[in-house]
Coordinates of C-alpha atoms in Angstrom, one line a residue:
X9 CA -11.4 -0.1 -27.7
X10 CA -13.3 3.3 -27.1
X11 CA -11.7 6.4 -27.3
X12 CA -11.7 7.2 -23.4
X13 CA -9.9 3.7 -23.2
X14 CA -7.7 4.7 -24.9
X15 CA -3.9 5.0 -23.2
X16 CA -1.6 8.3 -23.8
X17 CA 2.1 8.4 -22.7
X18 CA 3.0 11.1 -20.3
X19 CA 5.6 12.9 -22.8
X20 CA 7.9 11.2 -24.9
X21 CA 9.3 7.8 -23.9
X22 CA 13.2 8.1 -24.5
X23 CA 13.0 12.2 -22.6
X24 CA 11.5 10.5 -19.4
X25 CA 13.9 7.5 -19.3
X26 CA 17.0 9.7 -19.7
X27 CA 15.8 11.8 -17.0
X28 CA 14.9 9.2 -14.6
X29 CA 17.1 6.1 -14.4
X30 CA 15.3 3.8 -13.0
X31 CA 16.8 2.0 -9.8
X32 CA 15.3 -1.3 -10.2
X33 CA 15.3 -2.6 -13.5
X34 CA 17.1 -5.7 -15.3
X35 CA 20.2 -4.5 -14.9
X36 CA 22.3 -5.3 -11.4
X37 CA 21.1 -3.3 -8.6
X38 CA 23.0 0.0 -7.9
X39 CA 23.3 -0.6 -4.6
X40 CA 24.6 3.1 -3.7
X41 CA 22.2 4.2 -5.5
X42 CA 19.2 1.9 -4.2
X43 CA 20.7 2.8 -0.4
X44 CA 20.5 6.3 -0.9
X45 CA 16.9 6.3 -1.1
X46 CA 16.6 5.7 2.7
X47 CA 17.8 7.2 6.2
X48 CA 18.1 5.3 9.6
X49 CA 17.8 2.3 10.5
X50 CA 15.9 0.9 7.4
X51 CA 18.9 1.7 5.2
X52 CA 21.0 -0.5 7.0
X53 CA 18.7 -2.9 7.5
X54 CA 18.2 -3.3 3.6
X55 CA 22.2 -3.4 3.0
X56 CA 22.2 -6.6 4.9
X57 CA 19.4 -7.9 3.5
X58 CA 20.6 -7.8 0.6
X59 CA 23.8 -8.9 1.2
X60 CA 22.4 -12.4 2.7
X61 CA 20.4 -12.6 -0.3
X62 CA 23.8 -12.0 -2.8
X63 CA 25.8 -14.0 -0.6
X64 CA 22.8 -17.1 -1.1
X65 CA 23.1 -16.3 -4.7
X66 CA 26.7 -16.6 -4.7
X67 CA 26.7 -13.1 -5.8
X68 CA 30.1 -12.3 -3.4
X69 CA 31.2 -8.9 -5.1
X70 CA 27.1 -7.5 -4.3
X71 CA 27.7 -9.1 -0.7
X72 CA 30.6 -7.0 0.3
X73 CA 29.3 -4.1 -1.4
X74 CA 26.3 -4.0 1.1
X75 CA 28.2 -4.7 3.9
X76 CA 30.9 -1.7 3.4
X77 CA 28.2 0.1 2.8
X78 CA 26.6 -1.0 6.1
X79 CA 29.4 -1.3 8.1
X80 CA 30.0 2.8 7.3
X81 CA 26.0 3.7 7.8
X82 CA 26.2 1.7 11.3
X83 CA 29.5 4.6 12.3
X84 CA 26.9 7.0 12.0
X85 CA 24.8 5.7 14.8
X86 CA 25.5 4.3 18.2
X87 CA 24.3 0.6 17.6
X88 CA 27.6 -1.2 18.8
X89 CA 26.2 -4.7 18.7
X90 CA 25.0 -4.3 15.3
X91 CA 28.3 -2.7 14.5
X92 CA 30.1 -6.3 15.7
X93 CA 27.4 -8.5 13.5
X94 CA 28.4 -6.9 10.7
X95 CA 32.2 -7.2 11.3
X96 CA 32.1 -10.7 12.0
X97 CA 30.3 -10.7 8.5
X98 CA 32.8 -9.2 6.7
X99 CA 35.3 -11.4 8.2
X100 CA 38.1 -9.2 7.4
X101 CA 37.7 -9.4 3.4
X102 CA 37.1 -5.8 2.9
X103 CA 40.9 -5.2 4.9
X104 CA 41.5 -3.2 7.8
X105 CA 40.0 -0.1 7.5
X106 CA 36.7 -2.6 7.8
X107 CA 37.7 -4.3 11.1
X108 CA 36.8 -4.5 14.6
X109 CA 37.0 -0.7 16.0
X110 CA 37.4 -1.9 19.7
X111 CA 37.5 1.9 20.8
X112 CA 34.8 3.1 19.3
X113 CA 32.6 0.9 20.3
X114 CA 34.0 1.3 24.4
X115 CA 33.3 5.1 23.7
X116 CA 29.7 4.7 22.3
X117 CA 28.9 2.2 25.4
X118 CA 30.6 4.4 28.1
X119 CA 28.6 7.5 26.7
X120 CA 25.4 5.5 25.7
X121 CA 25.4 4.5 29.9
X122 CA 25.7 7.9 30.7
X123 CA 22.9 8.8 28.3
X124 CA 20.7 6.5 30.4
X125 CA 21.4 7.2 33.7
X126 CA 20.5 10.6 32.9
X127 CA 17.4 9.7 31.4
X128 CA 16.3 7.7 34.4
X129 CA 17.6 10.5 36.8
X130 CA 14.7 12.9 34.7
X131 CA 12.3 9.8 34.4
X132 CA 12.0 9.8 38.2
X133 CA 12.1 13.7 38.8
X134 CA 9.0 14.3 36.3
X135 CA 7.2 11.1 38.3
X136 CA 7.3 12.9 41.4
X137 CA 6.3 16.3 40.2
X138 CA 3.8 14.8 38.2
X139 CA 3.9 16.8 35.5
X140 CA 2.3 14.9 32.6
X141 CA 4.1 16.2 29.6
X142 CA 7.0 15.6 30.8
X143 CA 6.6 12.4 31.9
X144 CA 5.7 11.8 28.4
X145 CA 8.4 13.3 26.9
X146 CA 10.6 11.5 29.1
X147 CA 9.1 8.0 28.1
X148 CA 9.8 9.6 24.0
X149 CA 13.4 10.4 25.1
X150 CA 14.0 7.0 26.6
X151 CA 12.1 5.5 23.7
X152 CA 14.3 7.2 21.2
X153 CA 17.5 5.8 23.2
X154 CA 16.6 2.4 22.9
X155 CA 16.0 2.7 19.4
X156 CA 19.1 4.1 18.6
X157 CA 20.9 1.7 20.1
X158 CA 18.9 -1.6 18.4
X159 CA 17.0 -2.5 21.6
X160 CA 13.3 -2.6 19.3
X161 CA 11.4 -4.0 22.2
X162 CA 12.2 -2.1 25.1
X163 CA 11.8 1.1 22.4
X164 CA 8.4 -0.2 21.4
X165 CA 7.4 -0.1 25.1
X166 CA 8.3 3.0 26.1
X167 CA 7.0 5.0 22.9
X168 CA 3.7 3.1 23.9
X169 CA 3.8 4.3 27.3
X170 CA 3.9 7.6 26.2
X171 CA -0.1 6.9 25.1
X172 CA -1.3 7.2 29.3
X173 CA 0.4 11.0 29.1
X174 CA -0.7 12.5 25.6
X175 CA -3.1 15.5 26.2
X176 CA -3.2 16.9 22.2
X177 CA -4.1 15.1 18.9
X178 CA -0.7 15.9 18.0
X179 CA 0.6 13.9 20.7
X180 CA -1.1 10.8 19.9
X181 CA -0.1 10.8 16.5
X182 CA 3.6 11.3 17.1
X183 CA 2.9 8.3 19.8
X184 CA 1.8 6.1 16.9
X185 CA 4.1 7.1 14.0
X186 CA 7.2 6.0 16.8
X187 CA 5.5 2.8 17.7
X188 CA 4.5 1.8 13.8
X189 CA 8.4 3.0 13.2
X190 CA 9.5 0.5 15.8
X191 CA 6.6 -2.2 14.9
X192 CA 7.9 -2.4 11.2
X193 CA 11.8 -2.9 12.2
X194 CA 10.4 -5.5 14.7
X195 CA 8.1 -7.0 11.8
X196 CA 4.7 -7.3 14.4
X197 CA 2.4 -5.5 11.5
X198 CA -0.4 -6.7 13.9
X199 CA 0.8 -3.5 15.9
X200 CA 1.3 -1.7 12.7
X201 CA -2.3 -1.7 11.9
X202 CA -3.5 -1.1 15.6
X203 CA -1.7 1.9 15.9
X204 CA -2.6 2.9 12.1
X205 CA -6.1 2.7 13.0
X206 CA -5.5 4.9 16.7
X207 CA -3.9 7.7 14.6
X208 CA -6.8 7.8 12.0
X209 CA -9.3 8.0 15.0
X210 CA -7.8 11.1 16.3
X211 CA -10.4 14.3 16.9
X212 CA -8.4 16.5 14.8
X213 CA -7.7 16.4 10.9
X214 CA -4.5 14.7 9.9
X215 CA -2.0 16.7 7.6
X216 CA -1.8 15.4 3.8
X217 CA 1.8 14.1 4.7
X218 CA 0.7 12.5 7.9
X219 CA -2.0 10.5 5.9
X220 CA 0.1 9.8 3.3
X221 CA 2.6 8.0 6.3
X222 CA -0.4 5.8 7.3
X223 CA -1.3 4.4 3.9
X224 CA 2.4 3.4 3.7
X225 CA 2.6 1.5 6.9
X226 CA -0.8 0.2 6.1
X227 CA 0.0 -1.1 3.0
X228 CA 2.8 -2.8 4.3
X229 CA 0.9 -4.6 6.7
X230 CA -1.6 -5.5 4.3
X231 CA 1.3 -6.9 2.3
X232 CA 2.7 -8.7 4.7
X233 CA -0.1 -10.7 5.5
X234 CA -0.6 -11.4 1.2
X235 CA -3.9 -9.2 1.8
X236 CA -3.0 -7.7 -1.9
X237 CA -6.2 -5.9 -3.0
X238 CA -6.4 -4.3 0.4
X239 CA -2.4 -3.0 0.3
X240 CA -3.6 -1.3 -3.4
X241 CA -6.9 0.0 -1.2
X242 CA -7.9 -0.2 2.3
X243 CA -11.4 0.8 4.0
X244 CA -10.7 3.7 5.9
X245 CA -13.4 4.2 8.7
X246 CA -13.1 7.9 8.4
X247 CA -15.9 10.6 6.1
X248 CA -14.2 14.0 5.4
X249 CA -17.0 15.9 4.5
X250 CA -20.5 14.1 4.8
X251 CA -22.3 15.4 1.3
X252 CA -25.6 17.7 2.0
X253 CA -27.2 15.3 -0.4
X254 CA -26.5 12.2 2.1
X255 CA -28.0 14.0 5.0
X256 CA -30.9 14.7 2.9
X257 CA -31.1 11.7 1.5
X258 CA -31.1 9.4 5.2
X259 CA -33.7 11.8 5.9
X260 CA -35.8 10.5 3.0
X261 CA -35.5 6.9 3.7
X262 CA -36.8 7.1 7.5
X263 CA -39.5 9.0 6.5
X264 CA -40.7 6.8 3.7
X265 CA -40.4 3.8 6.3
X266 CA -42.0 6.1 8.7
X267 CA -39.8 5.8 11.4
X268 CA -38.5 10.0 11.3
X269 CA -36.9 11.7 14.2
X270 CA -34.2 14.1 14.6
X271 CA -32.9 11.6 17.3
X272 CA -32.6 8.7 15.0
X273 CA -31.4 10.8 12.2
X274 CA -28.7 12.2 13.9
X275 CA -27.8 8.9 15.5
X276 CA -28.0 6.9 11.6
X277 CA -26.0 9.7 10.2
X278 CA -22.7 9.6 13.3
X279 CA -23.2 5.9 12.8
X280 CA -23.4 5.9 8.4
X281 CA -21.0 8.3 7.7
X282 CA -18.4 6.7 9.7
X283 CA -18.6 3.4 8.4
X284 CA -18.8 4.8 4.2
X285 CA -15.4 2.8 2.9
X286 CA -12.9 5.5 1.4
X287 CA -11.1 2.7 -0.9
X288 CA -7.1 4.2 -0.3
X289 CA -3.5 2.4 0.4
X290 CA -0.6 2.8 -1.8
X291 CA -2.3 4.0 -5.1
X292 CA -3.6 7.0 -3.3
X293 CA -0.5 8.2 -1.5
X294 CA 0.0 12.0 -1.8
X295 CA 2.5 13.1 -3.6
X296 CA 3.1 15.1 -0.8
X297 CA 5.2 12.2 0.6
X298 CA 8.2 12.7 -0.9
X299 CA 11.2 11.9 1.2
X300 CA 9.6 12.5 4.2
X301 CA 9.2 8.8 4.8
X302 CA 12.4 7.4 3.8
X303 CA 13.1 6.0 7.2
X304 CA 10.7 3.5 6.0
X305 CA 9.6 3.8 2.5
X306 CA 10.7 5.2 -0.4
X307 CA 8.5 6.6 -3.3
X308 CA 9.6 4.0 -5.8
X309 CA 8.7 1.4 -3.2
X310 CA 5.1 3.1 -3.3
X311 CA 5.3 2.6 -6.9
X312 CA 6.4 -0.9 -7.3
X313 CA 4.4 -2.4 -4.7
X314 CA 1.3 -0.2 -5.4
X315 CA 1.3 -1.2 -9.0
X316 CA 2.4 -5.3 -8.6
X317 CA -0.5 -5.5 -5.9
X318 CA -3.3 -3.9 -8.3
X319 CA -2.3 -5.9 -11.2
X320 CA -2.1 -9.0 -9.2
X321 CA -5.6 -8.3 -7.9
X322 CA -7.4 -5.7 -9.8
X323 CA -9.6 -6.6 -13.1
X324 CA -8.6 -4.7 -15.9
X325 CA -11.7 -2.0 -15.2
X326 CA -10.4 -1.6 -11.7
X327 CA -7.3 -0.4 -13.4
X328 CA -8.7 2.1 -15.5
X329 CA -11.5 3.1 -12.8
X330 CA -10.2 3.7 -9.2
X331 CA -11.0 7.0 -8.0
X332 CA -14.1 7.7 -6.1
X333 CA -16.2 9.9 -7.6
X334 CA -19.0 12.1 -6.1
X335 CA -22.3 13.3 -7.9
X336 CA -25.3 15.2 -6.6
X337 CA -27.4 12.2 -7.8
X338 CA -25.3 8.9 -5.9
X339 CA -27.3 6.8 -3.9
X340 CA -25.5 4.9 -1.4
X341 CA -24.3 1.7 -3.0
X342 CA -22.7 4.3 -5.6
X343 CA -20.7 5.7 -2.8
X344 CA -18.5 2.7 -2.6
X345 CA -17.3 3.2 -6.4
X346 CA -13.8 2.2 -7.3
X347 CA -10.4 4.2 -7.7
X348 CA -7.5 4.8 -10.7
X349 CA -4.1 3.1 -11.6
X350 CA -3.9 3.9 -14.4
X351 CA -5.7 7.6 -14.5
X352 CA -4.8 8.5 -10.5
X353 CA -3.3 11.7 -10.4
X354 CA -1.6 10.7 -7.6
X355 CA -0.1 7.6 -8.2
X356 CA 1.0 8.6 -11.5
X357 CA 3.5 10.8 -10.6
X358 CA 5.0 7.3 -8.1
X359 CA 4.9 5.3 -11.7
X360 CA 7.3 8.4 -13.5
X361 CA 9.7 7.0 -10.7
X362 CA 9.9 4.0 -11.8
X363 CA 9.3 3.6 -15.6
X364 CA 9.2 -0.1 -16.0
X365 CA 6.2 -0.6 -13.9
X366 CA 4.6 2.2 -15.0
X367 CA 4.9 0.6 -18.7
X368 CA 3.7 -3.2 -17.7
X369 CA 0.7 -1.5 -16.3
X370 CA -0.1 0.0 -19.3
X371 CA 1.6 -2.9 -21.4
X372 CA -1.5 -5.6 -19.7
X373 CA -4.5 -3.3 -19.7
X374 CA -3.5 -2.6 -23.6
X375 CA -3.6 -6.3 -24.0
X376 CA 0.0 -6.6 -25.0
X377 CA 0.6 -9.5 -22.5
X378 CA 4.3 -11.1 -23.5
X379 CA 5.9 -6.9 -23.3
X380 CA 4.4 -7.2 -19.6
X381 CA 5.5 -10.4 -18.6
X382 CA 9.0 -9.3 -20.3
X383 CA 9.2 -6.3 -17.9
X384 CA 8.0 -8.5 -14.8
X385 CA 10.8 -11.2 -15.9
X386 CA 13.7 -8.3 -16.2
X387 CA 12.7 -7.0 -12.7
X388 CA 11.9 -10.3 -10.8
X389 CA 16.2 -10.2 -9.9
X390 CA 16.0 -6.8 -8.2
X391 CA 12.6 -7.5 -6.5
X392 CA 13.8 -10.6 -5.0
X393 CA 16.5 -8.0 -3.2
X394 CA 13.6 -6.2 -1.3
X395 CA 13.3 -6.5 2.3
X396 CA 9.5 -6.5 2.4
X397 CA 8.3 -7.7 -1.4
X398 CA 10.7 -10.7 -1.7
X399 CA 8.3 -13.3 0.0
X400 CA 5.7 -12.2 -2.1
X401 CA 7.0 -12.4 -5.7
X402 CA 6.2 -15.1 -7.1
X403 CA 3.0 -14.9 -5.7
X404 CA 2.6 -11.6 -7.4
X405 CA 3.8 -12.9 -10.7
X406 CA 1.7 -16.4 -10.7
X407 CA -1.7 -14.1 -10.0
X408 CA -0.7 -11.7 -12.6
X409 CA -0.1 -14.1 -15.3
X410 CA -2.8 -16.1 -14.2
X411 CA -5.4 -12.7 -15.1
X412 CA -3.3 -12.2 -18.2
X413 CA -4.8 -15.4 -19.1
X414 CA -8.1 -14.6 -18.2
X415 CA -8.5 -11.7 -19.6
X416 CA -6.8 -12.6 -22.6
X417 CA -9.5 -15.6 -23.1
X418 CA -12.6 -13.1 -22.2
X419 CA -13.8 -11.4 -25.1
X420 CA -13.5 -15.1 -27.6
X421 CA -16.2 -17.7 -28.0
X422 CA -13.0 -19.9 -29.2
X423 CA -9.4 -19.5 -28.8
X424 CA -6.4 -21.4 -31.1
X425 CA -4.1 -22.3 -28.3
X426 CA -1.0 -21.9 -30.5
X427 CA -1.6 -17.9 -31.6
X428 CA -2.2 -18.0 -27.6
X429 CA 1.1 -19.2 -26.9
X430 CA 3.0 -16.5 -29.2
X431 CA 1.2 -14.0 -27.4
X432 CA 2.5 -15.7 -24.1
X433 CA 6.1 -16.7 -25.4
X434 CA 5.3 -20.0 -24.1
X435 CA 4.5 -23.6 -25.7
X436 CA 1.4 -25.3 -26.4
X437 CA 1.8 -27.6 -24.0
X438 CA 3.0 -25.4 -21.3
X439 CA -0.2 -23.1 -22.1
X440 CA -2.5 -26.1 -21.8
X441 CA -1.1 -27.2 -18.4
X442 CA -1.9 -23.4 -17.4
X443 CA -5.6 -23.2 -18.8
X444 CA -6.4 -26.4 -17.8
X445 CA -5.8 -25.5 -14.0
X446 CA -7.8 -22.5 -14.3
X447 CA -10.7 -24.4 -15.4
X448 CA -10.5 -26.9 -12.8
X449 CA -10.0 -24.2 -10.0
X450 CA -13.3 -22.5 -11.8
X451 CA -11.4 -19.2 -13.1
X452 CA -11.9 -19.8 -16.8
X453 CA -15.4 -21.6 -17.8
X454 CA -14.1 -23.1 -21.1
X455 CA -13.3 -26.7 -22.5
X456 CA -10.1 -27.7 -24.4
X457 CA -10.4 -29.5 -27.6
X458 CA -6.7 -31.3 -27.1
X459 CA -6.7 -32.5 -30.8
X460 CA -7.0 -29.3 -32.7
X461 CA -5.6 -27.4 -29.9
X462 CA -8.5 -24.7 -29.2
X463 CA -10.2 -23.6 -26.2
X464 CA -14.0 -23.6 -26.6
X465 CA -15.6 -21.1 -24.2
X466 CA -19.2 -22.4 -22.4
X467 CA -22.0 -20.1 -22.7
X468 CA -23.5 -18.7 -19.7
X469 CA -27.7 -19.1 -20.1
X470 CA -28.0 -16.0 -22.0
X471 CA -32.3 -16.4 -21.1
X472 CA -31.5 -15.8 -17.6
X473 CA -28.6 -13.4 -17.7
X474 CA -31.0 -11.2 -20.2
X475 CA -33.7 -11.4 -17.1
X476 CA -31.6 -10.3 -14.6
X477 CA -30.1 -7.0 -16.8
X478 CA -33.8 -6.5 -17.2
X479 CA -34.5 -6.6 -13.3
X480 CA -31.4 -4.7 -13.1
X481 CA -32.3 -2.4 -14.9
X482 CA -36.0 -1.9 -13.5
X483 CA -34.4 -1.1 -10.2
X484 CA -31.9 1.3 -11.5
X485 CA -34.3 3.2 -13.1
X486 CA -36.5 3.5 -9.8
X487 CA -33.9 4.1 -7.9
X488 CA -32.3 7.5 -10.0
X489 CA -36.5 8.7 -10.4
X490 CA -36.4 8.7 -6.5
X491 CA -33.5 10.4 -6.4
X492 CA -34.5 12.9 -9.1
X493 CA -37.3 13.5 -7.3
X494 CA -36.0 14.2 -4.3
X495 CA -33.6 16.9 -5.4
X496 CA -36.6 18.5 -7.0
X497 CA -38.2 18.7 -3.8
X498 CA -34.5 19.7 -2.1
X499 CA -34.3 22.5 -4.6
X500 CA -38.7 23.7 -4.3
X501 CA -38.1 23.9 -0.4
X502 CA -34.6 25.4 -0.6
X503 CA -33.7 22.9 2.2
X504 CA -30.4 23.0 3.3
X505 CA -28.4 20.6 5.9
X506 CA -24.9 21.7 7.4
X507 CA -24.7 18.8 9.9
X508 CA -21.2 17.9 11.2
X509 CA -19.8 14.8 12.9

């Protein structure tokens, strides 16, 4: 292993796991406090999650934890019908002070009516004056109602109704945040990523914790549809600052081909620089974050889901190298470089939340497989509790041990299939079921011998392979004299390009 390879612990071990107690680990959830990490609708929505899960499980004490816990939250809010779900649930087991509250919920329904005659009343006042900002603050008001009161669709509707009426950038993306709020509650991610993709387009810049909001939502679409790699990193069709150097650099290729004219340039660059991928999701959330999104994400959700969904789908030098980096010198295939796990500023400070994940992370791309698959095994109970990673598991696991294999096979010409196992905690035979469907689905080239119990890797055609690093190579080397080149001539001329989108 190389000295930059190498992997350094943020402090000492025993100082950070005092000060941070994890929340998800392999002991029982703390339910109070895994709910406190989360406001509105979300929290409650968790609680009974989980207590359908405990009460599947058999797990009766957890059950009627969540639902006290649930039964108070919903008191809080004005979502009477929810209120009676969760009565009937509790059944009376949990004693009076849990019951039916027949009162309360004839206030909140009297007074929740009122609300929305009201609304309607100013609804049909700011029609007829048409004034456009109220009218869209009237659609947000009635929008807001229906939420509050569990009625997703007819909230969905009217926050998206609110679009025909939004005259600032501002607007819009306070348009889209309420429907993705709504969409996620409603599980329709389809509108989740529509609306993601209508706040990036905006004209103005989005604030650090606004983008950090996006590549939440984002990433939990991505999840849901088992899109894995893309909820670690998504292509973003958005440029921030379009390099002097690419400008230039466009310039030079029309004019070598000989097709040069301010027109096409400008048109190649609007087009080009809007369609460079900025690889981001969950592993380059801001820090900025924080709390701010707990009405539908946590920061050790970013954490947990971020790191299972790169080691499920990353190789082991995506892990080490995923941030995108920018030199003078980058031609444009070398814009779309990777980002950090394991050395992202950013999503370093998510894995000091939650220290387990941050230690299988460093536990596989150390090679020290069978401490990795302990931690996954000690938090697979808790994970199963999550309301949006519980479907996706043992998917999660499966891919993960099925790299840990591959990588672990890699580097050897041959492999004795019973050190393999101790490295694994598993038995020969177990492992040889494993490899054996790797190699048929193509994922490991190798060949078992089933008598001495070793795994023979098969050569690649080292003649050819040696051709093409040659060719390689060749082009590489043309490719950085061009670009040296131009740069001289960049500096001789003093040519300067301030272009903007």
């Amino acid at each position: 292993m190389e000295p930059d390879d190498k992997i350094h612990a943020n402090g000492g071990a025993d100082v950070s796991n005092n000060r941070n107690r994890p929340i998800i680990s392999s002991e029982q959830l703390d339910i109070e406090a895994y709910a406190g990490l989360y406001t509105g609708r979300t929290k409650i929505t968790r609680l009974l999650f989980i207590a359908d899960r405990c009460g599947q499980n058999n797990n009766t004490a957890m059950k009627m934890e969540a639902l006290r816990m649930a039964y108070e939250e919903i008191k809080k809010g004005e979502n009477t019908q929810l209120f009676r779900d969760v009565v009937q649930k509790i059944d009376g087991r949990l004693g009076s002070n849990y019951g039916m509250d027949s009162a309360w919920c004839e206030m909140v329904d009297r007074r929740a009516d009122q609300r929305k005659e009201k609304l309607e009343n100013e609804l049909n006042a700011y029609r007829t004056n048409l004034i456009k900002e109220s009218i869209r603050m009237g659609y947000n008001d009635f929008g807001d109602y229906y939420y509050a009161h569990g009625y997703l669709a007819d909230a969905f509707k009217s926050y998206a109704r609110t679009r025909d009426y939004c005259t600032t950038s501002k607007h819009v993306i306070h348009t889209c945040m309420s429907a993705i709020l709504v969409s996620i509650e409603m599980g329709q991610f389809t509108h989740v990523t529509s609306y993601v993709s209508k706040a990036e387009q905006t004209a103005e810049a989005l604030e650090p914790p606004t983008v950090s909001k996006l590549r939440c939502a984002a990433g939990l679409a991505h999840l849901e549809a088992k899109k894995y790699k893309l909820a670690a990193r998504k292509p973003l069709i958005y440029f921030d600052e379009p390099s002097t150097f690419f400008c230039a650099y466009l310039q030079y290729l029309l004019i070598l081909d000989g097709l040069y004219s301010e027109h096409l340039e400008a048109t190649l660059y609007s087009y080009l620089a809007h369609v460079i991928f900025l690889w981001v999701q969950f592993l380059e959330v801001s820090p900025e974050l924080g709390n701010s999104y707990n009405e539908v994400i946590a920061p050790q959700d970013v954490a947990t889901y971020g790191g299972l969904c790169a080691l499920a789908s990353f190789d082991r030098a995506e892990l080490k190298v995923f941030l995108l980096h920018h030199h003078p010198l980058l031609h444009l295939q070398s814009l779309f470089l990777l980002s950090k796990v394991i050395d992202n500023p950013n999503f370093r400070n998510f894995l000091e939340l939650v220290p387990e994940v941050r230690e299988l992370i460093h536990d596989f791309y150390s090679s020290h497989y069978a401490s990795c698959l302990d931690y996954l095994g000690n938090l697979k109970a808790n994970l199963m509790l999550d309301i949006h990673l519980h479907d996706h598991v043992q998917t999660l696991y499966d891919q993960i041990r099925n790299k840990a294999l591959i990588q672990y096979t890699h580097p050897f010409v041959s492999v004795d299939l019973h050190m393999m196992a101790n490295a694994f905690k598993t038995t020969v035979v177990g492992l040889g079921k494993e490899l054996e469907a790797l190699i048929a689905d193509n994922q490991i080239q190798a060949r078992i011998d089933s008598h001495n119990k070793i795994l023979y890797a098969r050569h690649a055609d080292q003649r050819n392979a040696t051709f093409q690093r040659v060719l390689q190579t060749g082009n590489e080397f043309d490719r950085d004299v061009r670009a040296m080149l131009l740069r001289a001539n960049l500096i001789k001329h003093e040519y300067k390009a301030s272009r903007k989108l």
